[in-house]
Amino acid sequence: MQQNNSTQYNLGDFIEDRFKIFDISIGGMCEVYHCLDTKQIIPKPIALKTIRKKSLQEIDIGNVLKNETHTWIKLGQHPNIVRCYWYDTLDNIPFICLELIPSQPGTTSPSLSNLIKQEKLNIKDIFQIIIDVTKGLEYAQRKIPNFVHLDLKPNNILIAPDQQAKISDFGISRIGGQNSNITGSPFYMAPEIWDCNTTDQRTDIYALGCILFEMLNGLPPFTSDSADQLEQMHKYSLVPKIDVKIENSYQIDELIRITLSKKKQDRFSDFSTFFNYLIKIYNKLFRTEPIVDYKKSIIHSNDHLNWGFSLANIGRYHDAINEYNKAIELNPLYYLAYNNKGDALNKIGKYNEAIESLNKAISLNSRRETAYLNIAISYYRLENDEKALKYINHSLSINPQYSKAFALKGMIFFETNKLDESESYLQQALKYNRFNILANYGMGLIKNQQKEYAEAIKYFNYAEQIDKDNINIYFQRAMAYDELKKYDEALFDYAKVIHDKQYVLDAILLRAETYIKTGKTNEAINDYSKLLSINPNHIEALFNKAVLLYEKDKIVEAISDYSKILEMSPNNSKALSNRGICFYDLGKHKEAISDYSKAIQIQPDNSIYYSNRANAYGEIHKFKECLLDQTKLIELEPFIYTKYM
C-alpha cells in the first residue's frame, strides 16, 4: 500500500468522482490505482493504470499507454492474461481500466516477485506458474502473429487467489523483428536485446528461463549493480547450478540450460514447443497433469462495446468499428453500439454510413441526445449546416445543458463569421462543461480573429490541458504568439506541428517566417528547403528562399530558385525583377536587362523595374535607353532623383 506525494492521487481519493482508491501500486513509469467503482449497484473492484506524474508531460510516453491499450484489446480474453476493460481519459488523465488481481492472504502484492521474496512457492507451484505464463504467451502469439512481450519479469506476472498466473504490462511489447533500442529489464534480457538484434518468441523464452531460475533459487541467474557487467554476464557467463532436491532434478537443469542458451537457435523454437516440453517435465517430476484448462470468461456485447470505445479513444477507429459490429451481432438492439459506431464512422469521414447507423440508434431510443448530436456532426462535415443545426437543436431539446451541442453550434456560427452568436454559444458550452475541448478551442479562434491574442492563448492553453495531442491547438497558438512577437514560444509550438500531414507545409512556412523575424536566416533557409523537399513546386517557399540566399551573397543559388519559379510561372514579374537584380550583381547586365524588360511587359507601371533597367543600361553605356527609362521613371514618380539626370 502506497501513499506519497509522487502519485497523482492518494488513498481515499476519487478519480472522476466515481472510482474510490483503496490501494496504489507504483512502477518505474506507471502507477496503478486499485479502486471501487461506486456507480455500480455492487461496487466493483478495478485497477486504473496511468503514466506517472513525472512522465505524463512527455507525449511519446503517452503514446506508449495507447499502444499498450491497443495490444491488450487485440489479445481479448484469456485466463492467463490480465483482462483489459477499457481506455478513457478521466480528470484529463489517460487511464487503462484493468482486471484487479487481489493480493493473496498474508501478502501485500499479487506479483510473482512478492511471492518469491516471501518464499511462498514450492516446486510444483513454480512449474504451474511457468506453464500458465507460457500458455498465455502461446495464445498471444496466435492472436497477434510474431508477438513478443519483451518485458517478462516477476513484477509483470500476477498470481490470482486460485494460484492462476496472469501476464500483465504490455507497454513495450511489439511485433518481433529488428530491435533498434535496448528495452526490457536487465536481469531478464536475452543477449540479442543487449546487441539490438532481431527478437522473436525465443527472446521471451530466455526471460522465462531467468524467471524459472529465480523462482527456484530466490535470485535471477545473473545479478550485478552494473548494467555493463550484466550485459557481459548474459552474453558470456555460464548459468549457475541450482540445487533442487527432487527426483529427476537433472531435467530441470537441462530445461534451464536450453532456455538460457546464448544463441537463439539453441533455445526452444517457439512457445508451443516450450509448452509441450514443460508438460512432459511436469508429468515426470510430479506424476500428475498440470492445470491447463481454466474456466473461460464469456465475452458479452458490452465487452465489445467497451473495447470499441477504448480503441476509438486511442484513434484506432477501424478497429473500434469492428468491435461495435461484434456488439451488434450479439445484441441487435444495442443503442450505444449503433451510436458509437456512428461516431467512429464520422471520425474516418464516412458520414453517410454514420448517419445510417445513428438513425438506427435513434429508432431504438429517441430520448437520448447523443445520437442526434452525432448526426449533426455528420451533416456539419457534409457542409449541410441547416440539417446540422436542426439535429443540434433537437439534442438540446432533450438536454438543455448539453455542452457538446452548444460547442458545435458555436463553431457553425464561427465559420459563417457570426462571431457574436458563436461566442455566445461557446460560452454556454463552457458554462456547462469547463473542460469542453471544442469550446475552448473555438473561443481561441474567435479571440485570434478579434486580434485579442493574449486572450486567445489563454483559451488554447486550457484546451491543451484537456488534449495534449491536438495539433490544431499548437498551430493556432503559434500564430497568436507570433502576433505578440513571442517568437520563442511560437517556434516551440510550430515544432510540435511540423510532423503533422495536415499542417506540415503551413507550419514550416510560418516557422521560417518567424525565424526571419528573429534573424535566424540559416534556419529559415533550412525550413524552406525542407518544405521544397515535400512540395518542389511551392512558389512562395522558392521565392522566400531565393531572397534569403541573395542576402547571404549566394547569388547563383538564388538565380536557380528564381528560374524554377519562372519555369512554373513565366509571368511572375517579381521573380523576373529579382533574378534581374542577381544578374546585375554578377555583372551580367544583358541578362538583367532581359529580365527587367519582361517584368515591365507584365507590369508596365512599376517604377522600380524602370529604375533597375536604367541602371543596367548605364553600366553598358546605353545612355539613350537609360535616359528613356529615367524619363518614364520621372513620369511615374515625379520626385525621384537619378544620377543620370
GROMACS .gro file of N, CA and C in nm, residues 26-111:
model
  258
   26ILE      N    1   0.306   0.134  -0.752
   26ILE     CA    2   0.391   0.224  -0.830
   26ILE      C    3   0.500   0.143  -0.899
   27GLY      N    4   0.514   0.163  -1.030
   27GLY     CA    5   0.622   0.102  -1.107
   27GLY      C    6   0.718   0.208  -1.156
   28GLY      N    7   0.808   0.169  -1.245
   28GLY     CA    8   0.907   0.264  -1.294
   28GLY      C    9   0.845   0.379  -1.371
   29MET      N   10   0.750   0.348  -1.461
   29MET     CA   11   0.692   0.451  -1.546
   29MET      C   12   0.544   0.471  -1.518
   30CYS      N   13   0.481   0.374  -1.453
   30CYS     CA   14   0.336   0.378  -1.435
   30CYS      C   15   0.296   0.372  -1.289
   31GLU      N   16   0.173   0.413  -1.263
   31GLU     CA   17   0.112   0.396  -1.132
   31GLU      C   18  -0.025   0.333  -1.153
   32VAL      N   19  -0.060   0.240  -1.065
   32VAL     CA   20  -0.186   0.167  -1.077
   32VAL      C   21  -0.268   0.191  -0.951
   33TYR      N   22  -0.391   0.240  -0.971
   33TYR     CA   23  -0.481   0.269  -0.859
   33TYR      C   24  -0.583   0.155  -0.847
   34HIS      N   25  -0.589   0.096  -0.729
   34HIS     CA   26  -0.688  -0.008  -0.701
   34HIS      C   27  -0.813   0.064  -0.650
   35CYS      N   28  -0.922   0.048  -0.723
   35CYS     CA   29  -1.041   0.131  -0.697
   35CYS      C   30  -1.167   0.047  -0.684
   36LEU      N   31  -1.267   0.111  -0.624
   36LEU     CA   32  -1.403   0.059  -0.628
   36LEU      C   33  -1.485   0.150  -0.717
   37ASP      N   34  -1.557   0.090  -0.813
   37ASP     CA   35  -1.646   0.167  -0.900
   37ASP      C   36  -1.776   0.191  -0.824
   38THR      N   37  -1.789   0.310  -0.767
   38THR     CA   38  -1.902   0.338  -0.677
   38THR      C   39  -2.033   0.361  -0.752
   39LYS      N   40  -2.028   0.369  -0.885
   39LYS     CA   41  -2.152   0.388  -0.961
   39LYS      C   42  -2.223   0.255  -0.987
   40GLN      N   43  -2.157   0.144  -0.958
   40GLN     CA   44  -2.220   0.013  -0.972
   40GLN      C   45  -2.310  -0.013  -0.851
   41ILE      N   46  -2.417  -0.089  -0.871
   41ILE     CA   47  -2.506  -0.123  -0.759
   41ILE      C   48  -2.427  -0.194  -0.650
   42ILE      N   49  -2.346  -0.292  -0.693
   42ILE     CA   50  -2.249  -0.354  -0.602
   42ILE      C   51  -2.113  -0.303  -0.646
   43PRO      N   52  -2.047  -0.217  -0.568
   43PRO     CA   53  -1.919  -0.157  -0.612
   43PRO      C   54  -1.821  -0.262  -0.662
   44LYS      N   55  -1.771  -0.241  -0.782
   44LYS     CA   56  -1.684  -0.339  -0.847
   44LYS      C   57  -1.539  -0.297  -0.834
   45PRO      N   58  -1.450  -0.387  -0.788
   45PRO     CA   59  -1.308  -0.351  -0.781
   45PRO      C   60  -1.243  -0.357  -0.919
   46ILE      N   61  -1.164  -0.255  -0.951
   46ILE     CA   62  -1.093  -0.249  -1.079
   46ILE      C   63  -0.955  -0.189  -1.054
   47ALA      N   64  -0.870  -0.198  -1.154
   47ALA     CA   65  -0.739  -0.134  -1.150
   47ALA      C   66  -0.733  -0.029  -1.259
   48LEU      N   67  -0.693   0.093  -1.224
   48LEU     CA   68  -0.678   0.202  -1.321
   48LEU      C   69  -0.530   0.234  -1.335
   49LYS      N   70  -0.477   0.209  -1.453
   49LYS     CA   71  -0.334   0.228  -1.478
   49LYS      C   72  -0.312   0.354  -1.560
   50THR      N   73  -0.213   0.435  -1.521
   50THR     CA   74  -0.177   0.554  -1.598
   50THR      C   75  -0.027   0.577  -1.589
   51ILE      N   76   0.018   0.676  -1.664
   51ILE     CA   77   0.159   0.714  -1.661
   51ILE      C   78   0.186   0.794  -1.533
   52ARG      N   79   0.303   0.776  -1.475
   52ARG     CA   80   0.338   0.851  -1.355
   52ARG      C   81   0.344   1.000  -1.384
   53LYS      N   82   0.317   1.080  -1.283
   53LYS     CA   83   0.307   1.225  -1.297
   53LYS      C   84   0.432   1.284  -1.360
   54LYS      N   85   0.549   1.234  -1.323
   54LYS     CA   86   0.675   1.291  -1.373
   54LYS      C   87   0.695   1.265  -1.522
   55SER      N   88   0.622   1.165  -1.578
   55SER     CA   89   0.639   1.130  -1.719
   55SER      C   90   0.521   1.172  -1.805
   56LEU      N   91   0.412   1.219  -1.742
   56LEU     CA   92   0.287   1.241  -1.815
   56LEU      C   93   0.299   1.349  -1.921
   57GLN      N   94   0.391   1.446  -1.902
   57GLN     CA   95   0.403   1.556  -1.998
   57GLN      C   96   0.472   1.513  -2.126
   58GLU      N   97   0.537   1.397  -2.124
   58GLU     CA   98   0.609   1.350  -2.242
   58GLU      C   99   0.510   1.280  -2.335
   59ILE      N  100   0.489   1.341  -2.455
   59ILE     CA  101   0.388   1.289  -2.547
   59ILE      C  102   0.419   1.146  -2.589
   60ASP      N  103   0.547   1.113  -2.614
   60ASP     CA  104   0.584   0.979  -2.657
   60ASP      C  105   0.547   0.876  -2.550
   61ILE      N  106   0.565   0.913  -2.423
   61ILE     CA  107   0.529   0.822  -2.314
   61ILE      C  108   0.379   0.798  -2.315
   62GLY      N  109   0.300   0.904  -2.341
   62GLY     CA  110   0.156   0.888  -2.350
   62GLY      C  111   0.117   0.792  -2.462
   63ASN      N  112   0.190   0.795  -2.573
   63ASN     CA  113   0.162   0.704  -2.683
   63ASN      C  114   0.193   0.560  -2.644
   64VAL      N  115   0.289   0.541  -2.555
   64VAL     CA  116   0.318   0.406  -2.506
   64VAL      C  117   0.193   0.347  -2.442
   65LEU      N  118   0.121   0.429  -2.364
   65LEU     CA  119  -0.002   0.381  -2.299
   65LEU      C  120  -0.108   0.346  -2.402
   66LYS      N  121  -0.119   0.428  -2.507
   66LYS     CA  122  -0.216   0.399  -2.613
   66LYS      C  123  -0.181   0.270  -2.686
   67ASN      N  124  -0.053   0.254  -2.717
   67ASN     CA  125  -0.010   0.133  -2.787
   67ASN      C  126  -0.032   0.009  -2.700
   68GLU      N  127  -0.008   0.025  -2.570
   68GLU     CA  128  -0.030  -0.087  -2.479
   68GLU      C  129  -0.178  -0.125  -2.477
   69THR      N  130  -0.266  -0.023  -2.476
   69THR     CA  131  -0.410  -0.049  -2.479
   69THR      C  132  -0.447  -0.127  -2.604
   70HIS      N  133  -0.394  -0.084  -2.718
   70HIS     CA  134  -0.427  -0.150  -2.845
   70HIS      C  135  -0.386  -0.297  -2.841
   71THR      N  136  -0.266  -0.323  -2.790
   71THR     CA  137  -0.220  -0.462  -2.780
   71THR      C  138  -0.311  -0.542  -2.688
   72TRP      N  139  -0.343  -0.485  -2.573
   72TRP     CA  140  -0.424  -0.555  -2.473
   72TRP      C  141  -0.562  -0.590  -2.529
   73ILE      N  142  -0.621  -0.495  -2.601
   73ILE     CA  143  -0.755  -0.519  -2.655
   73ILE      C  144  -0.750  -0.623  -2.767
   74LYS      N  145  -0.647  -0.618  -2.850
   74LYS     CA  146  -0.632  -0.718  -2.956
   74LYS      C  147  -0.619  -0.859  -2.898
   75LEU      N  148  -0.559  -0.869  -2.781
   75LEU     CA  149  -0.544  -1.000  -2.717
   75LEU      C  150  -0.677  -1.055  -2.667
   76GLY      N  151  -0.774  -0.967  -2.642
   76GLY     CA  152  -0.904  -1.014  -2.595
   76GLY      C  153  -0.896  -1.075  -2.456
   77GLN      N  154  -0.959  -1.190  -2.438
   77GLN     CA  155  -0.964  -1.253  -2.306
   77GLN      C  156  -0.895  -1.389  -2.306
   78HIS      N  157  -0.816  -1.412  -2.204
   78HIS     CA  158  -0.752  -1.542  -2.183
   78HIS      C  159  -0.728  -1.557  -2.034
   79PRO      N  160  -0.745  -1.677  -1.980
   79PRO     CA  161  -0.729  -1.696  -1.835
   79PRO      C  162  -0.591  -1.656  -1.782
   80ASN      N  163  -0.489  -1.658  -1.868
   80ASN     CA  164  -0.353  -1.628  -1.820
   80ASN      C  165  -0.304  -1.491  -1.863
   81ILE      N  166  -0.396  -1.403  -1.899
   81ILE     CA  167  -0.363  -1.264  -1.932
   81ILE      C  168  -0.457  -1.173  -1.854
   82VAL      N  169  -0.403  -1.076  -1.784
   82VAL     CA  170  -0.486  -0.980  -1.712
   82VAL      C  171  -0.580  -0.913  -1.813
   83ARG      N  172  -0.705  -0.905  -1.778
   83ARG     CA  173  -0.806  -0.856  -1.871
   83ARG      C  174  -0.809  -0.704  -1.876
   84CYS      N  175  -0.821  -0.651  -1.998
   84CYS     CA  176  -0.836  -0.506  -2.019
   84CYS      C  177  -0.983  -0.477  -2.047
   85TYR      N  178  -1.042  -0.382  -1.972
   85TYR     CA  179  -1.182  -0.348  -1.991
   85TYR      C  180  -1.199  -0.231  -2.088
   86TRP      N  181  -1.127  -0.121  -2.064
   86TRP     CA  182  -1.143  -0.002  -2.148
   86TRP      C  183  -1.029   0.095  -2.127
   87TYR      N  184  -1.023   0.194  -2.217
   87TYR     CA  185  -0.928   0.307  -2.207
   87TYR      C  186  -1.010   0.434  -2.214
   88ASP      N  187  -0.981   0.529  -2.124
   88ASP     CA  188  -1.055   0.655  -2.127
   88ASP      C  189  -0.972   0.763  -2.058
   89THR      N  190  -1.013   0.887  -2.077
   89THR     CA  191  -0.950   1.000  -2.009
   89THR      C  192  -1.039   1.041  -1.893
   90LEU      N  193  -0.985   1.035  -1.772
   90LEU     CA  194  -1.058   1.071  -1.650
   90LEU      C  195  -0.981   1.183  -1.581
   91ASP      N  196  -1.051   1.289  -1.544
   91ASP     CA  197  -0.983   1.405  -1.483
   91ASP      C  198  -0.868   1.454  -1.572
   92ASN      N  199  -0.888   1.445  -1.705
   92ASN     CA  200  -0.787   1.488  -1.803
   92ASN      C  201  -0.659   1.405  -1.799
   93ILE      N  202  -0.668   1.284  -1.745
   93ILE     CA  203  -0.553   1.193  -1.739
   93ILE      C  204  -0.592   1.064  -1.810
   94PRO      N  205  -0.506   1.011  -1.898
   94PRO     CA  206  -0.540   0.884  -1.966
   94PRO      C  207  -0.526   0.765  -1.872
   95PHE      N  208  -0.624   0.675  -1.876
   95PHE     CA  209  -0.621   0.555  -1.792
   95PHE      C  210  -0.657   0.432  -1.874
   96ILE      N  211  -0.594   0.318  -1.840
   96ILE     CA  212  -0.641   0.188  -1.884
   96ILE      C  213  -0.711   0.123  -1.765
   97CYS      N  214  -0.832   0.073  -1.788
   97CYS     CA  215  -0.904   0.003  -1.682
   97CYS      C  216  -0.880  -0.147  -1.698
   98LEU      N  217  -0.831  -0.210  -1.591
   98LEU     CA  218  -0.788  -0.349  -1.595
   98LEU      C  219  -0.857  -0.433  -1.488
   99GLU      N  220  -0.857  -0.562  -1.512
   99GLU     CA  221  -0.898  -0.659  -1.411
   99GLU      C  222  -0.808  -0.643  -1.288
  100LEU      N  223  -0.869  -0.634  -1.172
  100LEU     CA  224  -0.791  -0.621  -1.049
  100LEU      C  225  -0.763  -0.760  -0.991
  101ILE      N  226  -0.635  -0.792  -0.980
  101ILE     CA  227  -0.594  -0.918  -0.919
  101ILE      C  228  -0.563  -0.889  -0.772
  102PRO      N  229  -0.644  -0.941  -0.679
  102PRO     CA  230  -0.621  -0.910  -0.537
  102PRO      C  231  -0.499  -0.983  -0.482
  103SER      N  232  -0.441  -0.927  -0.379
  103SER     CA  233  -0.329  -0.992  -0.312
  103SER      C  234  -0.378  -1.116  -0.237
  104GLN      N  235  -0.292  -1.214  -0.228
  104GLN     CA  236  -0.327  -1.334  -0.153
  104GLN      C  237  -0.319  -1.306  -0.003
  105PRO      N  238  -0.390  -1.382   0.078
  105PRO     CA  239  -0.387  -1.360   0.224
  105PRO      C  240  -0.243  -1.360   0.277
  106GLY      N  241  -0.212  -1.259   0.356
  106GLY     CA  242  -0.080  -1.251   0.416
  106GLY      C  243   0.025  -1.189   0.327
  107THR      N  244  -0.015  -1.139   0.209
  107THR     CA  245   0.081  -1.075   0.118
  107THR      C  246   0.037  -0.932   0.089
  108THR      N  247   0.130  -0.850   0.042
  108THR     CA  248   0.099  -0.709   0.014
  108THR      C  249   0.082  -0.682  -0.134
  109SER      N  250   0.113  -0.781  -0.218
  109SER     CA  251   0.104  -0.762  -0.363
  109SER      C  252   0.079  -0.896  -0.429
  110PRO      N  253   0.001  -0.898  -0.539
  110PRO     CA  254  -0.023  -1.025  -0.610
  110PRO      C  255   0.090  -1.061  -0.706
  111SER      N  256   0.195  -0.981  -0.712
  111SER     CA  257   0.301  -1.007  -0.810
  111SER      C  258   0.381  -1.132  -0.774
   0.00000   0.00000   0.00000
